[in-house]
Amino acid sequence: MAVSTIILAAGKGTRMKSPTPKILHKIAGQHLIDFSVNLAKDIKSKEIIVVVSDEIEQGAKTALSGGQVKFCSQKSQLGTGDAVKIALKGFKIKSKYTLVLYADTPFIKNNTIKKMISKAEKGFEFIFLGFQAQTKNSYGKFKLGPKKTLIDIIEKNEPEHDTFESLSNSGILLAKSNILAELTEKIRNDNAKKEYYLTDVVKMATKYGYASTYVQCQEDECLGVNSQQELSVAEKKFQDHLRKKLMAHGVSLLSPETCFFSHDTVIKAGCVIEPNVIFGTGVTVQSFTIIRSYSYIEGTQIGKHCQIGPFARLRPGTNLSEKVKVGNFVEVKNASLASESKASHLSYIGDAKIGTNTNIGAGTIFCNYDGKNKHLTVVGDNVFVGSNASLIAPLKISDGSIVAAGSAINSDVPPESLAIARPMQQNKIGFGKKIMLKLQKLTDKIKK
Ligand code: UD1
Ligand code: CA
């Protein structure tokens, strides 16, 4: 069935109390708006139009650059009916059906939309999505006729609202496009809020002999984000979903509620994630890797059988092959470590390419920044970098070399060499004893 999708996103989002437009807030690292856009793509929408206000148009376009999404601007927010009317005019392709989604309702399932589509296939012109609300609320209410038909939707500010119990309106609508276009033209704003209510199409449909019905889903599927508090509830719910999904796919989470994932986190079966680990966006972890507590990982690819942390920080552009070890208080950025290499303690590895079976000693710093530009350090295979070395980029340390502990290395090291760059040690025989005696005398004098 040919469906095009309208996503309503022009509302002011004032209750968010934030200078960031509501739809650009994130859940698990993904913009709110992307949840509806992805749903629209999943159901293979022919066209997707997002209705935005002038204020947020630029921000939304930047966030959603690329892909098949078009934007349409609603100059003033006169109501959901007005927004849909404007969007319908923006479609190039005339799909038989139009789906209306809300940008602030992120968890609607693909399957639910499919149920709505099958009602449309049975001949209904309008299918709304409703749910049984557990508490009293301000949603529109379904007024039902015989055989699950919908004869009206009563909005919060209408007198009838509190006089009966019924399903609540999620706002999500699937409608026959030409009839939706015809009826949205007729919507008036003669109501308490002086708004053009999209929900008015139901009573008009009844009047003009079109059939409306509904599909029911769980309340939490319709969870809306209107405030920071609701955003945190949505985040929590989505995190729970991500944790369960990972565990169902064979990942061990020792304390799931203390770990946080991104919408795109990929972790393969057989991995173990200890408590208090955070995954930013763009992370993939291959099987049998262990991530120890308090590690923070983003934009990173990790191979099989690696050991990360505790307290590791892996920043964007990190690429670890198999059996790599990155230990405590090690920060890695834009750097690759080939198989079996190790940086076990207290290092900064920035802008580097490190070969296989190489050891980066405790306290090694890759000095990648000269105050103006970043430079690359290449370290070969089977290299041993001693503790507390400073590797000053641009630099190449070739295969099989050793860098002496405490060295500041700023010129290339040929293969299988020892690079040592620190003042020569002198042993002054007997000086230790002499100094000790002198110090003791001084101490005795002060005591007297
Ligand atoms: C709407 C429904 C109500 C339903 C509720 C579910 C109407 C008249 N009422 O009410 O039955 O229970 O959603 O959450 O539709 N928007 C625009 N342009 C506008 C106005 C709104 O794009 O001019 C967008 C908003 O950004 C939001 C969505 O439409 O994403 C819903 O608007 P909102 O004003 O929150 O509708 P409600 O009053 O909550
Ligand atoms: Ca709302």
Short mmCIF file of C-alpha atoms and ligand atoms in Angstrom, two decimals:
data_model
loop_
_atom_site.label_atom_id
_atom_site.label_comp_id
_atom_site.label_asym_id
_atom_site.label_seq_id
_atom_site.Cartn_x
_atom_site.Cartn_y
_atom_site.Cartn_z
CA MET A 1 0.00 0.00 0.00
CA ALA A 2 1.37 3.43 -0.95
CA VAL A 3 1.77 5.62 2.15
CA SER A 4 3.35 9.05 2.56
CA THR A 5 4.12 10.39 6.00
CA ILE A 6 3.67 13.77 7.66
CA ILE A 7 5.58 14.35 10.89
CA LEU A 8 4.25 17.19 13.03
CA ALA A 9 7.04 19.10 14.70
CA ALA A 10 6.07 22.76 14.62
CA GLY A 11 4.88 23.01 18.22
CA LYS A 12 6.85 25.41 20.39
CA GLY A 13 7.88 22.85 22.96
CA THR A 14 7.75 25.58 25.61
CA ARG A 15 7.49 23.08 28.45
CA MET A 16 11.00 21.84 27.65
CA LYS A 17 12.22 25.24 28.96
CA SER A 18 15.26 24.87 26.75
CA PRO A 19 16.86 26.99 24.00
CA THR A 20 17.30 23.73 22.05
CA PRO A 21 14.23 22.90 19.94
CA LYS A 22 12.32 19.99 21.45
CA ILE A 23 12.81 17.66 18.50
CA LEU A 24 16.59 18.09 18.65
CA HIS A 25 16.78 16.73 22.19
CA LYS A 26 18.23 13.24 22.25
CA ILE A 27 17.26 9.81 23.51
CA ALA A 28 20.18 7.35 23.62
CA GLY A 29 22.17 9.74 21.45
CA GLN A 30 19.49 10.00 18.76
CA HIS A 31 17.43 13.12 18.02
CA LEU A 32 13.79 12.81 18.98
CA ILE A 33 12.77 13.60 15.41
CA ASP A 34 14.82 10.66 14.06
CA PHE A 35 12.61 8.14 15.84
CA SER A 36 9.57 9.17 13.76
CA VAL A 37 11.65 9.62 10.60
CA ASN A 38 13.02 6.07 11.01
CA LEU A 39 9.53 4.70 11.55
CA ALA A 40 8.35 6.46 8.40
CA LYS A 41 11.28 4.92 6.52
CA ASP A 42 10.66 1.45 8.01
CA ILE A 43 7.11 1.39 6.66
CA LYS A 44 8.54 2.42 3.28
CA SER A 45 6.86 5.81 3.03
CA LYS A 46 6.93 7.17 -0.51
CA GLU A 47 7.57 10.67 0.82
CA ILE A 48 8.25 12.13 4.26
CA ILE A 49 7.41 15.73 5.15
CA VAL A 50 8.31 17.22 8.50
CA VAL A 51 6.24 20.27 9.50
CA VAL A 52 8.43 22.73 11.38
CA SER A 53 8.19 26.32 12.55
CA ASP A 54 10.44 28.99 11.03
CA GLU A 55 12.50 29.15 14.23
CA ILE A 56 13.57 25.52 14.15
CA GLU A 57 13.66 24.91 10.39
CA GLN A 58 17.41 25.54 10.03
CA GLY A 59 18.40 23.47 13.07
CA ALA A 60 16.18 20.59 11.99
CA LYS A 61 17.56 20.64 8.45
CA THR A 62 21.14 20.50 9.72
CA ALA A 63 20.37 17.66 12.11
CA LEU A 64 18.56 15.65 9.45
CA SER A 65 20.76 16.42 6.47
CA GLY A 66 20.70 13.74 3.80
CA GLY A 67 17.97 11.20 3.23
CA GLN A 68 14.55 11.51 1.83
CA VAL A 69 13.08 13.96 4.32
CA LYS A 70 11.50 17.22 3.18
CA PHE A 71 10.61 20.14 5.39
CA CYS A 72 7.61 22.36 5.25
CA SER A 73 7.29 25.47 7.33
CA GLN A 74 4.16 26.37 9.28
CA LYS A 75 4.44 30.11 9.88
CA SER A 76 2.16 30.22 12.91
CA GLN A 77 1.07 27.26 14.97
CA LEU A 78 -2.66 27.36 14.35
CA GLY A 79 -3.21 23.72 15.26
CA THR A 80 -2.66 20.17 14.09
CA GLY A 81 -5.38 20.48 11.41
CA ASP A 82 -3.64 23.49 9.88
CA ALA A 83 -0.24 21.74 10.01
CA VAL A 84 -1.55 18.69 8.13
CA LYS A 85 -3.36 20.84 5.57
CA ILE A 86 -0.11 22.68 4.76
CA ALA A 87 1.96 19.49 4.61
CA LEU A 88 -0.45 17.76 2.20
CA LYS A 89 0.20 20.54 -0.29
CA GLY A 90 3.93 19.80 -0.15
CA PHE A 91 3.71 16.24 -1.42
CA LYS A 92 4.96 15.62 -4.95
CA ILE A 93 3.76 12.02 -5.19
CA LYS A 94 0.08 11.35 -4.61
CA SER A 95 0.12 8.32 -2.30
CA LYS A 96 -3.25 6.73 -1.64
CA TYR A 97 -2.74 6.97 2.15
CA THR A 98 -1.20 9.52 4.47
CA LEU A 99 0.25 8.70 7.88
CA VAL A 100 0.45 11.48 10.47
CA LEU A 101 3.09 11.03 13.17
CA TYR A 102 4.14 13.35 16.02
CA ALA A 103 7.83 14.15 16.33
CA ASP A 104 7.56 14.07 20.11
CA THR A 105 6.09 10.54 20.28
CA PRO A 106 9.15 8.37 19.65
CA PHE A 107 8.14 4.79 20.51
CA ILE A 108 5.35 3.94 18.08
CA LYS A 109 6.03 0.46 16.68
CA ASN A 110 6.21 -0.55 13.08
CA ASN A 111 3.75 -3.37 13.84
CA THR A 112 1.16 -0.96 15.16
CA ILE A 113 1.28 1.04 11.93
CA LYS A 114 0.90 -2.24 10.03
CA LYS A 115 -2.29 -2.95 12.00
CA MET A 116 -3.56 0.50 11.00
CA ILE A 117 -2.69 -0.23 7.37
CA SER A 118 -4.67 -3.46 7.43
CA LYS A 119 -7.73 -1.51 8.70
CA ALA A 120 -7.29 0.86 5.78
CA GLU A 121 -7.19 -2.12 3.45
CA LYS A 122 -10.57 -3.14 4.85
CA GLY A 123 -11.99 0.15 3.57
CA PHE A 124 -11.80 2.62 6.47
CA GLU A 125 -10.91 6.17 5.44
CA PHE A 126 -9.59 7.28 8.87
CA ILE A 127 -7.78 5.13 11.42
CA PHE A 128 -6.62 6.75 14.66
CA LEU A 129 -4.33 5.12 17.20
CA GLY A 130 -5.74 4.99 20.75
CA PHE A 131 -4.79 3.59 24.12
CA GLN A 132 -6.24 2.95 27.55
CA ALA A 133 -4.76 5.60 29.84
CA GLN A 134 -4.11 4.58 33.44
CA THR A 135 -4.64 8.05 34.88
CA LYS A 136 -6.86 11.04 34.19
CA ASN A 137 -5.27 13.11 31.44
CA SER A 138 -5.61 15.83 28.87
CA TYR A 139 -5.67 13.66 25.76
CA GLY A 140 -8.47 13.78 23.25
CA LYS A 141 -11.05 11.02 23.87
CA PHE A 142 -12.55 8.60 21.37
CA LYS A 143 -16.33 8.74 21.01
CA LEU A 144 -17.24 5.31 19.68
CA GLY A 145 -20.08 4.07 17.53
CA PRO A 146 -21.09 0.48 16.85
CA LYS A 147 -18.55 -2.11 15.66
CA LYS A 148 -15.45 -0.18 16.74
CA THR A 149 -16.30 2.79 14.58
CA LEU A 150 -15.15 6.21 15.65
CA ILE A 151 -17.71 8.99 15.46
CA ASP A 152 -15.84 11.87 17.11
CA ILE A 153 -12.78 12.81 19.14
CA ILE A 154 -13.47 15.11 22.07
CA GLU A 155 -10.62 17.43 22.97
CA LYS A 156 -9.67 18.40 26.51
CA ASN A 157 -11.22 21.86 26.37
CA GLU A 158 -14.57 20.72 25.06
CA PRO A 159 -17.39 20.50 27.62
CA GLU A 160 -18.13 16.83 26.88
CA HIS A 161 -14.54 15.78 27.70
CA ASP A 162 -15.04 14.84 31.34
CA THR A 163 -18.49 13.33 30.95
CA PHE A 164 -17.48 9.86 29.76
CA GLU A 165 -14.70 7.30 29.89
CA SER A 166 -13.08 6.02 26.73
CA LEU A 167 -9.80 5.37 24.96
CA SER A 168 -7.35 8.26 24.67
CA ASN A 169 -6.16 9.58 21.32
CA SER A 170 -2.44 9.20 20.64
CA GLY A 171 -2.79 11.64 17.73
CA ILE A 172 -1.30 9.18 15.23
CA LEU A 173 -3.54 8.91 12.18
CA LEU A 174 -3.64 6.95 8.94
CA ALA A 175 -6.05 8.42 6.39
CA LYS A 176 -7.02 8.18 2.76
CA SER A 177 -5.08 11.09 1.27
CA ASN A 178 -7.67 12.68 -1.00
CA ILE A 179 -10.36 12.62 1.69
CA LEU A 180 -7.95 13.94 4.32
CA ALA A 181 -7.14 16.82 1.95
CA GLU A 182 -10.83 17.47 1.34
CA LEU A 183 -11.76 17.50 5.04
CA THR A 184 -8.75 19.42 6.40
CA GLU A 185 -9.85 22.30 4.14
CA LYS A 186 -13.16 22.36 6.02
CA ILE A 187 -11.76 22.37 9.58
CA ARG A 188 -12.76 25.50 11.53
CA ASN A 189 -11.27 26.93 14.71
CA ASP A 190 -14.55 27.62 16.49
CA ASN A 191 -13.46 25.97 19.74
CA ALA A 192 -12.19 27.03 23.15
CA LYS A 193 -8.53 27.14 22.05
CA LYS A 194 -9.24 28.79 18.69
CA GLU A 195 -7.14 26.05 17.09
CA TYR A 196 -7.65 24.02 13.95
CA TYR A 197 -8.04 20.53 15.42
CA LEU A 198 -7.00 17.67 13.15
CA THR A 199 -9.25 15.47 15.26
CA ASP A 200 -12.28 17.34 13.85
CA VAL A 201 -11.94 15.25 10.69
CA VAL A 202 -13.67 12.41 12.53
CA LYS A 203 -17.01 14.12 13.02
CA MET A 204 -16.81 15.54 9.51
CA ALA A 205 -16.12 12.06 8.15
CA THR A 206 -19.23 10.84 9.97
CA LYS A 207 -21.20 13.71 8.42
CA TYR A 208 -19.97 13.06 4.86
CA GLY A 209 -20.39 9.30 5.05
CA TYR A 210 -16.76 8.23 5.44
CA ALA A 211 -15.78 5.50 7.88
CA SER A 212 -13.44 6.00 10.82
CA THR A 213 -12.06 3.42 13.21
CA TYR A 214 -9.15 2.93 15.57
CA VAL A 215 -6.33 0.60 16.51
CA GLN A 216 -5.42 0.21 20.17
CA CYS A 217 -1.88 -0.04 21.52
CA GLN A 218 -0.21 0.00 24.93
CA GLU A 219 -0.03 3.36 26.71
CA ASP A 220 3.76 3.37 26.94
CA GLU A 221 4.04 3.06 23.17
CA CYS A 222 2.38 6.50 22.96
CA LEU A 223 4.67 8.08 25.53
CA GLY A 224 5.11 11.73 24.59
CA VAL A 225 8.01 14.03 25.39
CA ASN A 226 6.87 17.49 26.51
CA SER A 227 9.23 18.29 29.39
CA GLN A 228 12.73 17.47 30.58
CA GLN A 229 11.18 15.10 33.09
CA GLU A 230 9.31 13.24 30.35
CA LEU A 231 12.51 13.17 28.30
CA SER A 232 14.25 11.42 31.19
CA VAL A 233 11.39 8.90 31.43
CA ALA A 234 11.73 8.22 27.70
CA GLU A 235 15.51 7.82 28.06
CA LYS A 236 15.05 5.34 30.91
CA LYS A 237 12.51 3.32 28.97
CA PHE A 238 14.71 3.22 25.88
CA GLN A 239 17.81 2.26 27.88
CA ASP A 240 15.89 -0.64 29.40
CA HIS A 241 14.92 -1.73 25.93
CA LEU A 242 18.54 -1.55 24.70
CA ARG A 243 19.84 -3.51 27.71
CA LYS A 244 17.26 -6.26 27.27
CA LYS A 245 18.03 -6.46 23.56
CA LEU A 246 21.78 -6.87 24.20
CA MET A 247 21.25 -9.53 26.86
CA ALA A 248 18.84 -11.38 24.58
CA HIS A 249 21.65 -11.47 22.02
CA GLY A 250 24.16 -13.04 24.39
CA VAL A 251 25.94 -10.06 25.95
CA SER A 252 26.57 -10.33 29.72
CA LEU A 253 25.72 -7.16 31.63
CA LEU A 254 26.73 -7.56 35.26
CA SER A 255 24.65 -4.63 36.42
CA PRO A 256 22.48 -3.61 33.46
CA GLU A 257 20.86 -0.57 35.07
CA THR A 258 24.26 1.09 35.56
CA CYS A 259 25.33 0.85 31.91
CA PHE A 260 24.14 3.27 29.23
CA PHE A 261 24.05 2.58 25.52
CA SER A 262 23.40 4.53 22.33
CA HIS A 263 20.71 3.78 19.79
CA ASP A 264 23.40 2.42 17.46
CA THR A 265 25.62 0.50 19.91
CA VAL A 266 26.60 -2.93 18.53
CA ILE A 267 28.02 -5.50 20.97
CA LYS A 268 28.46 -9.09 19.88
CA ALA A 269 27.59 -12.23 21.85
CA GLY A 270 30.12 -13.40 24.40
CA CYS A 271 31.17 -9.92 25.51
CA VAL A 272 31.07 -9.00 29.19
CA ILE A 273 30.24 -5.46 30.29
CA GLU A 274 31.02 -4.70 33.91
CA PRO A 275 29.03 -2.12 35.90
CA ASN A 276 29.09 1.61 35.12
CA VAL A 277 30.17 1.66 31.50
CA ILE A 278 28.91 4.34 29.09
CA PHE A 279 28.64 3.92 25.34
CA GLY A 280 28.35 7.07 23.24
CA THR A 281 27.33 6.82 19.60
CA GLY A 282 29.21 4.85 16.95
CA VAL A 283 30.59 1.93 18.98
CA THR A 284 30.97 -1.65 17.77
CA VAL A 285 32.43 -4.39 19.97
CA GLN A 286 33.24 -7.84 18.55
CA SER A 287 32.73 -11.05 20.53
CA PHE A 288 34.54 -12.18 23.71
CA THR A 289 35.71 -8.72 24.66
CA ILE A 290 35.48 -7.57 28.25
CA ILE A 291 34.80 -3.94 29.13
CA ARG A 292 35.64 -3.25 32.73
CA SER A 293 33.93 -0.76 35.01
CA TYR A 294 33.90 3.00 34.59
CA SER A 295 34.95 3.04 30.96
CA TYR A 296 33.56 5.71 28.59
CA ILE A 297 33.54 4.71 24.93
CA GLU A 298 32.40 6.61 21.82
CA GLY A 299 33.04 6.43 18.07
CA THR A 300 35.17 3.32 18.55
CA GLN A 301 35.59 -0.09 16.89
CA ILE A 302 36.79 -2.86 19.18
CA GLY A 303 37.83 -6.31 17.95
CA LYS A 304 37.49 -9.79 19.48
CA HIS A 305 39.07 -10.83 22.79
CA CYS A 306 40.08 -7.32 23.85
CA GLN A 307 40.30 -6.10 27.43
CA ILE A 308 39.25 -2.53 28.07
CA GLY A 309 39.46 -0.60 31.33
CA PRO A 310 38.69 -0.26 34.14
CA PHE A 311 38.59 3.53 33.74
CA ALA A 312 39.46 3.58 30.03
CA ARG A 313 38.41 6.47 27.81
CA LEU A 314 38.05 5.58 24.13
CA ARG A 315 37.24 8.60 21.97
CA PRO A 316 36.11 8.89 18.34
CA GLY A 317 38.37 7.35 15.72
CA THR A 318 39.69 4.59 17.98
CA ASN A 319 40.14 1.28 16.23
CA LEU A 320 41.33 -1.76 18.17
CA SER A 321 42.07 -5.10 16.46
CA GLU A 322 41.93 -8.46 18.22
CA LYS A 323 43.39 -9.19 21.67
CA VAL A 324 44.27 -5.57 22.34
CA LYS A 325 44.53 -4.37 25.91
CA VAL A 326 43.74 -0.80 26.94
CA GLY A 327 44.00 -0.53 30.69
CA ASN A 328 43.21 1.90 33.47
CA PHE A 329 43.45 5.64 32.91
CA VAL A 330 44.36 5.27 29.27
CA GLU A 331 42.79 7.71 26.80
CA VAL A 332 42.81 6.86 23.09
CA LYS A 333 41.67 9.21 20.30
CA ASN A 334 41.86 8.82 16.52
CA ALA A 335 44.29 5.95 16.86
CA SER A 336 44.53 2.31 15.89
CA LEU A 337 46.20 -0.51 17.78
CA ALA A 338 46.81 -3.71 15.80
CA SER A 339 46.36 -7.17 17.31
CA GLU A 340 47.90 -8.07 20.66
CA SER A 341 49.21 -4.59 21.37
CA LYS A 342 48.87 -3.19 24.87
CA ALA A 343 48.63 0.12 26.66
CA SER A 344 47.96 -1.03 30.17
CA HIS A 345 48.26 2.06 32.31
CA LEU A 346 48.05 5.86 32.43
CA SER A 347 48.65 6.88 28.81
CA TYR A 348 47.39 9.33 26.22
CA ILE A 349 47.40 7.93 22.69
CA GLY A 350 46.20 10.55 20.19
CA ASP A 351 46.51 10.49 16.38
CA ALA A 352 48.52 7.29 16.14
CA LYS A 353 48.91 4.10 14.20
CA ILE A 354 50.32 1.31 16.29
CA GLY A 355 51.37 -2.08 14.89
CA THR A 356 50.92 -5.55 16.29
CA ASN A 357 52.37 -6.94 19.53
CA THR A 358 53.64 -3.52 20.58
CA ASN A 359 53.77 -2.42 24.19
CA ILE A 360 53.07 1.16 25.21
CA GLY A 361 54.54 1.59 28.68
CA ALA A 362 52.85 3.20 31.66
CA GLY A 363 52.62 6.96 31.43
CA THR A 364 53.49 7.24 27.73
CA ILE A 365 52.18 10.42 26.16
CA PHE A 366 51.69 10.83 22.43
CA CYS A 367 52.38 14.56 22.00
CA ASN A 368 50.14 15.05 18.99
CA TYR A 369 49.40 18.77 19.23
CA ASP A 370 51.86 21.60 18.69
CA GLY A 371 49.43 24.31 19.70
CA LYS A 372 48.20 24.83 16.13
CA ASN A 373 48.03 21.46 14.37
CA LYS A 374 47.64 17.77 15.14
CA HIS A 375 50.34 15.35 13.92
CA LEU A 376 50.54 11.60 13.45
CA THR A 377 52.75 9.09 15.25
CA VAL A 378 53.37 5.73 13.58
CA VAL A 379 54.64 2.94 15.80
CA GLY A 380 55.57 -0.35 14.08
CA ASP A 381 55.17 -4.00 15.08
CA ASN A 382 56.92 -5.54 18.10
CA VAL A 383 57.97 -2.17 19.51
CA PHE A 384 58.59 -1.67 23.21
CA VAL A 385 57.97 1.85 24.48
CA GLY A 386 59.26 2.17 28.03
CA SER A 387 57.38 3.97 30.77
CA ASN A 388 56.97 7.72 30.87
CA ALA A 389 58.09 8.35 27.30
CA SER A 390 56.96 11.41 25.37
CA LEU A 391 56.53 10.68 21.67
CA ILE A 392 56.58 14.02 19.89
CA ALA A 393 54.71 13.89 16.56
CA PRO A 394 55.14 13.78 13.63
CA LEU A 395 57.13 10.68 14.34
CA LYS A 396 57.83 7.17 13.09
CA ILE A 397 59.12 4.41 15.35
CA SER A 398 59.96 1.39 13.19
CA ASP A 399 59.43 -2.34 13.81
CA GLY A 400 61.31 -4.06 16.58
CA SER A 401 62.62 -0.89 18.26
CA ILE A 402 62.87 -0.03 21.92
CA VAL A 403 62.25 3.41 23.38
CA ALA A 404 63.98 3.86 26.71
CA ALA A 405 61.83 4.83 29.68
CA GLY A 406 61.65 8.54 30.36
CA SER A 407 62.70 9.52 26.85
CA ALA A 408 61.38 12.49 24.91
CA ILE A 409 61.54 11.21 21.32
CA ASN A 410 61.21 13.73 18.48
CA SER A 411 63.05 12.12 15.58
CA ASP A 412 62.28 8.90 13.71
CA VAL A 413 63.61 5.64 15.11
CA PRO A 414 65.03 3.12 12.56
CA PRO A 415 64.07 -0.60 12.80
CA GLU A 416 65.38 -2.69 15.69
CA SER A 417 67.12 0.28 17.35
CA LEU A 418 67.24 1.54 20.90
CA ALA A 419 66.17 5.16 21.16
CA ILE A 420 67.21 6.86 24.35
CA ALA A 421 66.72 10.56 24.88
CA ARG A 422 67.31 11.57 28.47
CA PRO A 423 70.31 12.99 30.36
CA MET A 424 73.05 10.46 31.05
CA GLN A 425 72.96 9.07 34.60
CA GLN A 426 75.97 9.78 36.84
CA ASN A 427 76.78 7.77 39.98
CA LYS A 428 78.91 9.80 42.40
CA ILE A 429 80.52 7.24 44.68
CA GLY A 430 80.17 7.98 48.40
CA PHE A 431 78.08 11.11 47.85
CA GLY A 432 74.92 9.45 49.21
CA LYS A 433 76.47 8.85 52.64
CA LYS A 434 77.99 12.36 52.77
CA ILE A 435 74.67 14.05 52.06
CA MET A 436 72.81 11.88 54.58
CA LEU A 437 75.25 12.86 57.34
CA LYS A 438 75.00 16.53 56.46
CA LEU A 439 71.21 16.38 56.61
CA GLN A 440 71.29 14.59 59.98
CA LYS A 441 73.51 17.30 61.45
CA LEU A 442 71.16 19.99 60.24
CA THR A 443 68.16 18.21 61.77
CA ASP A 444 69.93 17.86 65.15
CA LYS A 445 70.79 21.59 65.15
CA ILE A 446 67.17 22.60 64.51
CA LYS A 447 65.95 20.29 67.33
CA LYS A 448 68.31 21.99 69.81
C1 UD1 B 1 -3.19 16.37 20.22
C2 UD1 B 1 -4.58 15.84 19.82
C3 UD1 B 1 -5.17 15.05 20.99
C4 UD1 B 1 -4.23 13.95 21.41
C5 UD1 B 1 -2.85 14.50 21.72
C6 UD1 B 1 -1.88 13.37 21.92
C7 UD1 B 1 -5.42 17.54 18.30
C8 UD1 B 1 -6.35 18.66 18.14
N1 UD1 B 1 -5.43 16.96 19.49
O1 UD1 B 1 -3.42 17.30 21.26
O2 UD1 B 1 -6.41 14.50 20.62
O3 UD1 B 1 -4.76 13.26 22.53
O4 UD1 B 1 -2.36 15.29 20.62
O5 UD1 B 1 -0.63 13.87 22.30
O6 UD1 B 1 -4.73 17.19 17.37
N2 UD1 B 1 1.86 20.81 16.01
C9 UD1 B 1 2.22 21.44 14.84
N3 UD1 B 1 1.59 22.58 14.49
C10 UD1 B 1 0.60 23.14 15.24
C11 UD1 B 1 0.24 22.48 16.43
C12 UD1 B 1 0.88 21.32 16.79
O7 UD1 B 1 3.10 20.97 14.13
O8 UD1 B 1 0.07 24.16 14.82
C13 UD1 B 1 2.54 19.55 16.39
C14 UD1 B 1 3.27 19.61 17.71
O9 UD1 B 1 4.63 19.93 17.50
C15 UD1 B 1 3.12 18.19 18.24
C16 UD1 B 1 1.81 17.72 17.65
O10 UD1 B 1 1.55 18.56 16.56
O11 UD1 B 1 4.16 17.34 17.77
C17 UD1 B 1 0.68 17.73 18.64
O12 UD1 B 1 0.39 19.04 19.02
P1 UD1 B 1 -0.11 19.46 20.46
O13 UD1 B 1 -0.39 20.89 20.47
O14 UD1 B 1 0.84 18.93 21.48
O15 UD1 B 1 -1.48 18.65 20.53
P2 UD1 B 1 -2.29 18.33 21.82
O16 UD1 B 1 -3.00 19.53 22.28
O17 UD1 B 1 -1.45 17.62 22.79
CA CA B 2 0.93 17.21 23.14
#
